[in-house]
Amino acid sequence: MTDQQHTSTNWTDDNLMSLQSHILAEERHHPSATGDFSWILSGISLATKTIASKVRRARIEDVIGEAAGGPFGESDGINVQGEQQLKLDIIANEVIKACLGSRANIASLVSEEDEEPTILRSRKEGGRYAVFFDPLDGSSNIDVSVGVGTIFGIVRLPTIPGVRGTDAILHEDAQMAAAGYVLYGSSTVMVLTTGNGVDMFVLDQSIGAFVLVKRKLRVPASRKIYSINEAYASRFSEGVGRYLDWAHANNYSSRYIGSMVSDVHRTLLKGGVFIYPQTHDRPEGKLRLLYEAMPMAMLMEQAGGCAVTGTGRILDVTPNALHQRVPVILGSSEEVAHVQRCIDV
Ligand code: P6P
């Protein structure tokens, strides 16, 4: 390598950085940081590496297909959403809870697969955070090898005397402090923000570690791509219909995978807008606020994009129920603005 290539800037930037070392380095920027995030994120890293292995081996271990009573015989295979649970949904859920349960600063866990939160410890016992997660979003796509993912949010709970459990989780002062997803696709990719921009890691199977591949991801301000399930076109609002007519007339491309983590990952990297709007039969939309919309909204905004419900920022919504659903419009700032203008006419 020439001397130029060994300048300190290149050398530092190109250094091999694991998730663990990156988080510790990031915490140096937060004097008040107490190692909380690295402790929780190491649990999420362990869980998602385990899930990645199970997703890749699903066919081999024949765990694809519908849950029959769950691994412990306790479930009827239907989750709180009324959706048929797949075996891997339940396994992923149990893996995450097993990896996070021992993290002493977590008070509670909120999972798409569990009707009630898992309460681990009180504030007096050290519980300061809740972790929201969708353990295996898009799992119905696994049997056709489409990318699926784990979505997570780390929420700092309010320190109000007497406010605990679900009340603390839903409290307006509960603040999402970190968010991310792990996409089990052609490679296993973690995209993460702790409030200081968005970084991307890829799981290097040869060393069993997530390694940093991209710092401070920025979503392009515009891109002529929209992502929506147009099969529901007859049930969309007039505003969304107006947007689609405008996009068709302006040579937009349509890209829709039907797995939120995959569709959002493409939108984050290439730009465009992902829309899961309300419909006449589902006025609240389909996607859940706490463990799908909010984490993706934090990532998108940290990357310079936007994330709205059609009537305001997703991150401004004060939840009123654990499994509440919201309409989702997120992606490039200019593309989200196009959709909002058509809705506001
Ligand atoms: P539809 C997967 O079931 C999921 O929750 C998201 O991952 C995805 O974006 C959406 O539902 C797809 O829903 O109604 O288009 O099949």
GROMACS .gro file of C-alpha atoms and ligand atoms in nm:
model
  361
    1MET     CA    1   0.000   0.000   0.000
    2THR     CA    2   0.124   0.354  -0.072
    3ASP     CA    3   0.205   0.585   0.222
    4GLN     CA    4  -0.112   0.777   0.134
    5GLN     CA    5  -0.323   0.469   0.203
    6HIS     CA    6  -0.172   0.430   0.548
    7THR     CA    7  -0.274   0.778   0.665
    8SER     CA    8  -0.423   0.767   1.014
    9THR     CA    9  -0.768   0.868   0.882
   10ASN     CA   10  -0.793   0.581   0.631
   11TRP     CA   11  -0.638   0.334   0.875
   12THR     CA   12  -0.883   0.424   1.157
   13ASP     CA   13  -1.185   0.431   0.929
   14ASP     CA   14  -1.100   0.102   0.762
   15ASN     CA   15  -1.017  -0.078   1.085
   16LEU     CA   16  -1.205  -0.403   1.158
   17MET     CA   17  -1.471  -0.299   1.410
   18SER     CA   18  -1.706  -0.548   1.574
   19LEU     CA   19  -2.052  -0.453   1.698
   20GLN     CA   20  -1.923  -0.478   2.055
   21SER     CA   21  -1.624  -0.249   2.001
   22HIS     CA   22  -1.834  -0.007   1.797
   23ILE     CA   23  -2.091   0.032   2.074
   24LEU     CA   24  -1.819   0.082   2.335
   25ALA     CA   25  -1.656   0.342   2.108
   26GLU     CA   26  -1.993   0.515   2.058
   27GLU     CA   27  -2.054   0.523   2.433
   28ARG     CA   28  -1.741   0.736   2.467
   29HIS     CA   29  -1.945   1.012   2.300
   30HIS     CA   30  -2.204   0.989   2.580
   31PRO     CA   31  -2.037   1.084   2.911
   32SER     CA   32  -2.348   0.970   3.097
   33ALA     CA   33  -2.342   0.630   2.923
   34THR     CA   34  -2.331   0.351   3.176
   35GLY     CA   35  -2.271   0.059   2.940
   36ASP     CA   36  -2.646  -0.007   2.938
   37PHE     CA   37  -2.677  -0.027   2.563
   38SER     CA   38  -2.374  -0.250   2.510
   39TRP     CA   39  -2.513  -0.490   2.771
   40ILE     CA   40  -2.856  -0.507   2.604
   41LEU     CA   41  -2.717  -0.507   2.249
   42SER     CA   42  -2.484  -0.794   2.330
   43GLY     CA   43  -2.797  -0.990   2.426
   44ILE     CA   44  -2.967  -0.893   2.099
   45SER     CA   45  -2.652  -0.984   1.906
   46LEU     CA   46  -2.638  -1.331   2.067
   47ALA     CA   47  -3.011  -1.388   2.007
   48THR     CA   48  -3.008  -1.283   1.643
   49LYS     CA   49  -2.697  -1.488   1.563
   50THR     CA   50  -2.881  -1.786   1.707
   51ILE     CA   51  -3.197  -1.708   1.509
   52ALA     CA   52  -2.993  -1.660   1.190
   53SER     CA   53  -2.855  -2.010   1.230
   54LYS     CA   54  -3.203  -2.155   1.282
   55VAL     CA   55  -3.352  -1.967   0.984
   56ARG     CA   56  -3.071  -2.093   0.759
   57ARG     CA   57  -3.119  -2.450   0.877
   58ALA     CA   58  -3.501  -2.437   0.887
   59ARG     CA   59  -3.558  -2.672   0.595
   60ILE     CA   60  -3.287  -2.907   0.720
   61GLU     CA   61  -3.433  -2.918   1.068
   62ASP     CA   62  -3.785  -2.917   0.918
   63VAL     CA   63  -3.910  -2.645   1.149
   64ILE     CA   64  -4.079  -2.461   0.870
   65GLY     CA   65  -4.452  -2.488   0.884
   66GLU     CA   66  -4.719  -2.421   1.135
   67ALA     CA   67  -4.670  -2.448   1.509
   68ALA     CA   68  -4.840  -2.746   1.666
   69GLY     CA   69  -4.877  -2.651   2.027
   70GLY     CA   70  -4.544  -2.467   2.038
   71PRO     CA   71  -4.211  -2.617   2.155
   72PHE     CA   72  -4.347  -2.650   2.508
   73GLY     CA   73  -4.701  -2.753   2.417
   74GLU     CA   74  -4.842  -2.434   2.564
   75SER     CA   75  -4.964  -2.256   2.253
   76ASP     CA   76  -5.251  -2.336   2.019
   77GLY     CA   77  -5.036  -2.192   1.742
   78ILE     CA   78  -5.243  -1.875   1.710
   79ASN     CA   79  -5.071  -1.553   1.832
   80VAL     CA   80  -5.224  -1.246   1.992
   81GLN     CA   81  -5.273  -1.102   1.644
   82GLY     CA   82  -5.498  -1.397   1.559
   83GLU     CA   83  -5.231  -1.509   1.310
   84GLN     CA   84  -5.114  -1.865   1.268
   85GLN     CA   85  -4.779  -1.892   1.450
   86LEU     CA   86  -4.504  -2.073   1.268
   87LYS     CA   87  -4.263  -2.288   1.463
   88LEU     CA   88  -3.977  -2.047   1.398
   89ASP     CA   89  -4.183  -1.754   1.534
   90ILE     CA   90  -4.210  -1.931   1.866
   91ILE     CA   91  -3.847  -2.046   1.868
   92ALA     CA   92  -3.721  -1.695   1.782
   93ASN     CA   93  -3.941  -1.549   2.055
   94GLU     CA   94  -3.806  -1.789   2.316
   95VAL     CA   95  -3.445  -1.734   2.206
   96ILE     CA   96  -3.472  -1.356   2.242
   97LYS     CA   97  -3.636  -1.379   2.584
   98ALA     CA   98  -3.371  -1.627   2.700
   99CYS     CA   99  -3.089  -1.396   2.584
  100LEU     CA  100  -3.239  -1.075   2.725
  101GLY     CA  101  -3.386  -1.209   3.047
  102SER     CA  102  -3.044  -1.210   3.212
  103ARG     CA  103  -2.965  -0.847   3.126
  104ALA     CA  104  -3.004  -0.683   3.466
  105ASN     CA  105  -3.108  -0.339   3.335
  106ILE     CA  106  -3.415  -0.462   3.146
  107ALA     CA  107  -3.748  -0.418   3.325
  108SER     CA  108  -3.979  -0.567   3.063
  109LEU     CA  109  -4.003  -0.729   2.721
  110VAL     CA  110  -4.283  -0.663   2.471
  111SER     CA  111  -4.310  -0.919   2.190
  112GLU     CA  112  -4.545  -0.950   1.894
  113GLU     CA  113  -4.587  -1.313   1.996
  114ASP     CA  114  -4.695  -1.250   2.357
  115GLU     CA  115  -5.028  -1.094   2.458
  116GLU     CA  116  -4.881  -0.952   2.779
  117PRO     CA  117  -4.535  -0.806   2.845
  118THR     CA  118  -4.276  -1.021   3.021
  119ILE     CA  119  -4.203  -0.828   3.342
  120LEU     CA  120  -3.846  -0.909   3.451
  121ARG     CA  121  -3.767  -0.670   3.736
  122SER     CA  122  -3.879  -0.345   3.895
  123ARG     CA  123  -3.696  -0.015   3.877
  124LYS     CA  124  -3.576  -0.071   4.234
  125GLU     CA  125  -3.422  -0.398   4.115
  126GLY     CA  126  -3.241  -0.214   3.836
  127GLY     CA  127  -3.492  -0.239   3.554
  128ARG     CA  128  -3.462   0.082   3.351
  129TYR     CA  129  -3.544  -0.025   2.994
  130ALA     CA  130  -3.810  -0.209   2.801
  131VAL     CA  131  -3.720  -0.395   2.483
  132PHE     CA  132  -3.988  -0.415   2.214
  133PHE     CA  133  -3.942  -0.674   1.943
  134ASP     CA  134  -4.098  -0.860   1.655
  135PRO     CA  135  -3.892  -1.180   1.677
  136LEU     CA  136  -3.937  -1.295   1.319
  137ASP     CA  137  -4.121  -1.046   1.105
  138GLY     CA  138  -4.237  -1.176   0.769
  139SER     CA  139  -4.190  -1.536   0.880
  140SER     CA  140  -4.453  -1.663   0.635
  141ASN     CA  141  -4.192  -1.589   0.365
  142ILE     CA  142  -3.927  -1.824   0.508
  143ASP     CA  143  -4.041  -2.131   0.316
  144VAL     CA  144  -3.977  -1.946  -0.010
  145SER     CA  145  -3.640  -1.810   0.113
  146VAL     CA  146  -3.744  -1.444   0.114
  147GLY     CA  147  -3.552  -1.225   0.361
  148VAL     CA  148  -3.718  -1.206   0.703
  149GLY     CA  149  -3.606  -1.020   1.009
  150THR     CA  150  -3.602  -0.934   1.378
  151ILE     CA  151  -3.709  -0.578   1.462
  152PHE     CA  152  -3.622  -0.428   1.803
  153GLY     CA  153  -3.648  -0.106   1.999
  154ILE     CA  154  -3.483  -0.020   2.333
  155VAL     CA  155  -3.702   0.214   2.537
  156ARG     CA  156  -3.591   0.415   2.841
  157LEU     CA  157  -3.880   0.392   3.089
  158PRO     CA  158  -4.012   0.692   3.285
  159THR     CA  159  -3.891   0.730   3.647
  160ILE     CA  160  -4.230   0.827   3.789
  161PRO     CA  161  -4.310   0.675   4.129
  162GLY     CA  162  -4.589   0.419   4.105
  163VAL     CA  163  -4.574   0.397   3.723
  164ARG     CA  164  -4.462   0.044   3.639
  165GLY     CA  165  -4.529  -0.252   3.407
  166THR     CA  166  -4.756  -0.183   3.111
  167ASP     CA  167  -4.834   0.170   3.238
  168ALA     CA  168  -4.462   0.256   3.218
  169ILE     CA  169  -4.433   0.095   2.872
  170LEU     CA  170  -4.725   0.298   2.732
  171HIS     CA  171  -4.640   0.620   2.919
  172GLU     CA  172  -4.586   0.931   2.706
  173ASP     CA  173  -4.247   0.984   2.876
  174ALA     CA  174  -4.119   0.641   2.762
  175GLN     CA  175  -3.853   0.726   2.502
  176MET     CA  176  -3.712   0.501   2.232
  177ALA     CA  177  -3.336   0.535   2.283
  178ALA     CA  178  -3.211   0.277   2.033
  179ALA     CA  179  -3.362   0.077   1.749
  180GLY     CA  180  -3.262  -0.167   1.481
  181TYR     CA  181  -3.332  -0.474   1.279
  182VAL     CA  182  -3.150  -0.786   1.171
  183LEU     CA  183  -3.228  -0.902   0.818
  184TYR     CA  184  -3.179  -1.274   0.755
  185GLY     CA  185  -3.126  -1.242   0.382
  186SER     CA  186  -2.845  -1.325   0.140
  187SER     CA  187  -2.629  -1.218   0.433
  188THR     CA  188  -2.725  -1.148   0.794
  189VAL     CA  189  -2.729  -0.770   0.829
  190MET     CA  190  -2.783  -0.563   1.142
  191VAL     CA  191  -2.887  -0.199   1.101
  192LEU     CA  192  -2.871  -0.004   1.427
  193THR     CA  193  -2.909   0.340   1.575
  194THR     CA  194  -2.842   0.451   1.934
  195GLY     CA  195  -2.948   0.807   1.850
  196ASN     CA  196  -2.625   0.913   1.681
  197GLY     CA  197  -2.689   0.813   1.319
  198VAL     CA  198  -2.740   0.470   1.162
  199ASP     CA  199  -2.469   0.205   1.125
  200MET     CA  200  -2.474  -0.126   0.939
  201PHE     CA  201  -2.305  -0.452   1.035
  202VAL     CA  202  -2.279  -0.787   0.858
  203LEU     CA  203  -2.245  -1.117   1.040
  204ASP     CA  204  -1.908  -1.270   0.953
  205GLN     CA  205  -1.984  -1.639   1.001
  206SER     CA  206  -1.611  -1.724   1.003
  207ILE     CA  207  -1.555  -1.532   1.327
  208GLY     CA  208  -1.914  -1.535   1.457
  209ALA     CA  209  -1.927  -1.156   1.495
  210PHE     CA  210  -2.121  -0.867   1.344
  211VAL     CA  211  -1.862  -0.642   1.178
  212LEU     CA  212  -1.913  -0.276   1.090
  213VAL     CA  213  -1.948  -0.224   0.714
  214LYS     CA  214  -2.112   0.119   0.687
  215ARG     CA  215  -2.115   0.417   0.923
  216LYS     CA  216  -2.374   0.695   0.930
  217LEU     CA  217  -2.605   0.556   0.661
  218ARG     CA  218  -2.812   0.828   0.487
  219VAL     CA  219  -3.131   0.749   0.300
  220PRO     CA  220  -3.133   0.925  -0.043
  221ALA     CA  221  -3.361   1.233  -0.033
  222SER     CA  222  -3.554   1.109  -0.335
  223ARG     CA  223  -3.592   0.799  -0.551
  224LYS     CA  224  -3.872   0.705  -0.788
  225ILE     CA  225  -3.964   0.382  -0.609
  226TYR     CA  226  -4.282   0.315  -0.414
  227SER     CA  227  -4.349   0.002  -0.211
  228ILE     CA  228  -4.712  -0.087  -0.137
  229ASN     CA  229  -4.939  -0.390  -0.179
  230GLU     CA  230  -5.149  -0.266  -0.471
  231ALA     CA  231  -5.377  -0.570  -0.441
  232TYR     CA  232  -5.564  -0.358  -0.182
  233ALA     CA  233  -5.597  -0.056  -0.418
  234SER     CA  234  -5.979  -0.069  -0.406
  235ARG     CA  235  -5.962  -0.030  -0.027
  236PHE     CA  236  -5.712   0.257  -0.006
  237SER     CA  237  -5.818   0.611   0.087
  238GLU     CA  238  -5.869   0.866  -0.190
  239GLY     CA  239  -5.542   1.033  -0.087
  240VAL     CA  240  -5.335   0.718  -0.134
  241GLY     CA  241  -5.521   0.657  -0.460
  242ARG     CA  242  -5.424   1.007  -0.576
  243TYR     CA  243  -5.061   0.936  -0.486
  244LEU     CA  244  -5.055   0.611  -0.685
  245ASP     CA  245  -5.210   0.784  -0.989
  246TRP     CA  246  -4.939   1.055  -0.959
  247ALA     CA  247  -4.659   0.796  -0.922
  248HIS     CA  248  -4.783   0.596  -1.224
  249ALA     CA  249  -4.790   0.919  -1.429
  250ASN     CA  250  -4.434   1.008  -1.318
  251ASN     CA  251  -4.262   0.682  -1.419
  252TYR     CA  252  -4.214   0.543  -1.067
  253SER     CA  253  -4.107   0.182  -1.018
  254SER     CA  254  -4.301  -0.046  -0.784
  255ARG     CA  255  -4.108  -0.278  -0.550
  256TYR     CA  256  -4.292  -0.485  -0.288
  257ILE     CA  257  -4.148  -0.793  -0.115
  258GLY     CA  258  -4.415  -0.834   0.152
  259SER     CA  259  -4.157  -0.863   0.429
  260MET     CA  260  -4.126  -0.533   0.614
  261VAL     CA  261  -3.760  -0.568   0.709
  262SER     CA  262  -3.665  -0.642   0.346
  263ASP     CA  263  -3.879  -0.358   0.207
  264VAL     CA  264  -3.748  -0.109   0.464
  265HIS     CA  265  -3.386  -0.220   0.413
  266ARG     CA  266  -3.414  -0.157   0.038
  267THR     CA  267  -3.579   0.180   0.104
  268LEU     CA  268  -3.305   0.277   0.350
  269LEU     CA  269  -3.024   0.189   0.111
  270LYS     CA  270  -3.177   0.290  -0.225
  271GLY     CA  271  -3.441   0.546  -0.132
  272GLY     CA  272  -3.810   0.558  -0.218
  273VAL     CA  273  -4.117   0.523   0.003
  274PHE     CA  274  -4.266   0.224   0.185
  275ILE     CA  275  -4.638   0.250   0.252
  276TYR     CA  276  -4.866   0.026   0.455
  277PRO     CA  277  -5.167   0.257   0.478
  278GLN     CA  278  -5.504   0.229   0.643
  279THR     CA  279  -5.773   0.060   0.433
  280HIS     CA  280  -6.152   0.073   0.454
  281ASP     CA  281  -6.151  -0.261   0.634
  282ARG     CA  282  -5.843  -0.183   0.850
  283PRO     CA  283  -5.867   0.188   0.945
  284GLU     CA  284  -5.565   0.151   1.175
  285GLY     CA  285  -5.353  -0.027   0.915
  286LYS     CA  286  -5.177  -0.360   0.978
  287LEU     CA  287  -4.831  -0.283   1.116
  288ARG     CA  288  -4.782  -0.256   1.493
  289LEU     CA  289  -4.668   0.065   1.652
  290LEU     CA  290  -4.437  -0.049   1.933
  291TYR     CA  291  -4.223  -0.317   1.767
  292GLU     CA  292  -4.252  -0.247   1.393
  293ALA     CA  293  -4.339   0.116   1.315
  294MET     CA  294  -4.152   0.296   1.596
  295PRO     CA  295  -3.813   0.120   1.555
  296MET     CA  296  -3.825   0.163   1.177
  297ALA     CA  297  -3.931   0.526   1.219
  298MET     CA  298  -3.635   0.599   1.448
  299LEU     CA  299  -3.394   0.439   1.200
  300MET     CA  300  -3.541   0.626   0.905
  301GLU     CA  301  -3.531   0.965   1.081
  302GLN     CA  302  -3.177   0.903   1.209
  303ALA     CA  303  -3.078   0.835   0.846
  304GLY     CA  304  -3.228   1.167   0.731
  305GLY     CA  305  -3.561   1.025   0.611
  306CYS     CA  306  -3.918   1.063   0.736
  307ALA     CA  307  -4.173   0.832   0.899
  308VAL     CA  308  -4.538   0.933   0.936
  309THR     CA  309  -4.883   0.784   0.985
  310GLY     CA  310  -5.044   1.020   0.735
  311THR     CA  311  -5.156   1.252   1.017
  312GLY     CA  312  -4.826   1.306   1.199
  313ARG     CA  313  -4.485   1.160   1.294
  314ILE     CA  314  -4.492   0.796   1.400
  315LEU     CA  315  -4.256   0.880   1.688
  316ASP     CA  316  -4.506   1.139   1.816
  317VAL     CA  317  -4.780   0.877   1.863
  318THR     CA  318  -4.846   0.803   2.232
  319PRO     CA  319  -4.940   0.434   2.240
  320ASN     CA  320  -5.266   0.331   2.405
  321ALA     CA  321  -5.226  -0.045   2.369
  322LEU     CA  322  -4.932  -0.288   2.345
  323HIS     CA  323  -5.035  -0.430   2.005
  324GLN     CA  324  -5.179  -0.112   1.861
  325ARG     CA  325  -5.153  -0.079   1.482
  326VAL     CA  326  -5.078   0.235   1.283
  327PRO     CA  327  -5.061   0.331   0.916
  328VAL     CA  328  -4.697   0.357   0.801
  329ILE     CA  329  -4.548   0.587   0.536
  330LEU     CA  330  -4.167   0.601   0.559
  331GLY     CA  331  -3.857   0.656   0.348
  332SER     CA  332  -3.693   0.938   0.152
  333SER     CA  333  -3.799   1.279   0.284
  334GLU     CA  334  -3.912   1.406  -0.059
  335GLU     CA  335  -4.100   1.084  -0.137
  336VAL     CA  336  -4.286   1.085   0.195
  337ALA     CA  337  -4.372   1.451   0.127
  338HIS     CA  338  -4.524   1.353  -0.211
  339VAL     CA  339  -4.751   1.100  -0.038
  340GLN     CA  340  -4.848   1.346   0.238
  341ARG     CA  341  -4.939   1.614  -0.018
  342CYS     CA  342  -5.177   1.377  -0.194
  343ILE     CA  343  -5.336   1.279   0.139
  344ASP     CA  344  -5.373   1.643   0.249
  345VAL     CA  345  -5.549   1.762  -0.069
  346P6P     P1  346  -4.948  -0.792   0.327
  346P6P     C1  347  -4.551  -0.969   0.733
  346P6P     O1  348  -4.662  -1.052   0.765
  346P6P     C2  349  -4.592  -0.827   0.764
  346P6P     O2  350  -4.625  -0.811   0.897
  346P6P     C3  351  -4.479  -0.732   0.725
  346P6P     O3  352  -4.353  -0.790   0.734
  346P6P     C4  353  -4.514  -0.695   0.582
  346P6P     O4  354  -4.470  -0.565   0.548
  346P6P     C5  355  -4.667  -0.703   0.580
  346P6P     O5  356  -4.705  -0.792   0.685
  346P6P     C6  357  -4.717  -0.757   0.449
  346P6P     O6  358  -4.860  -0.756   0.457
  346P6P     O7  359  -5.089  -0.757   0.369
  346P6P     O8  360  -4.898  -0.705   0.213
  346P6P     O9  361  -4.926  -0.939   0.300
   0.00000   0.00000   0.00000
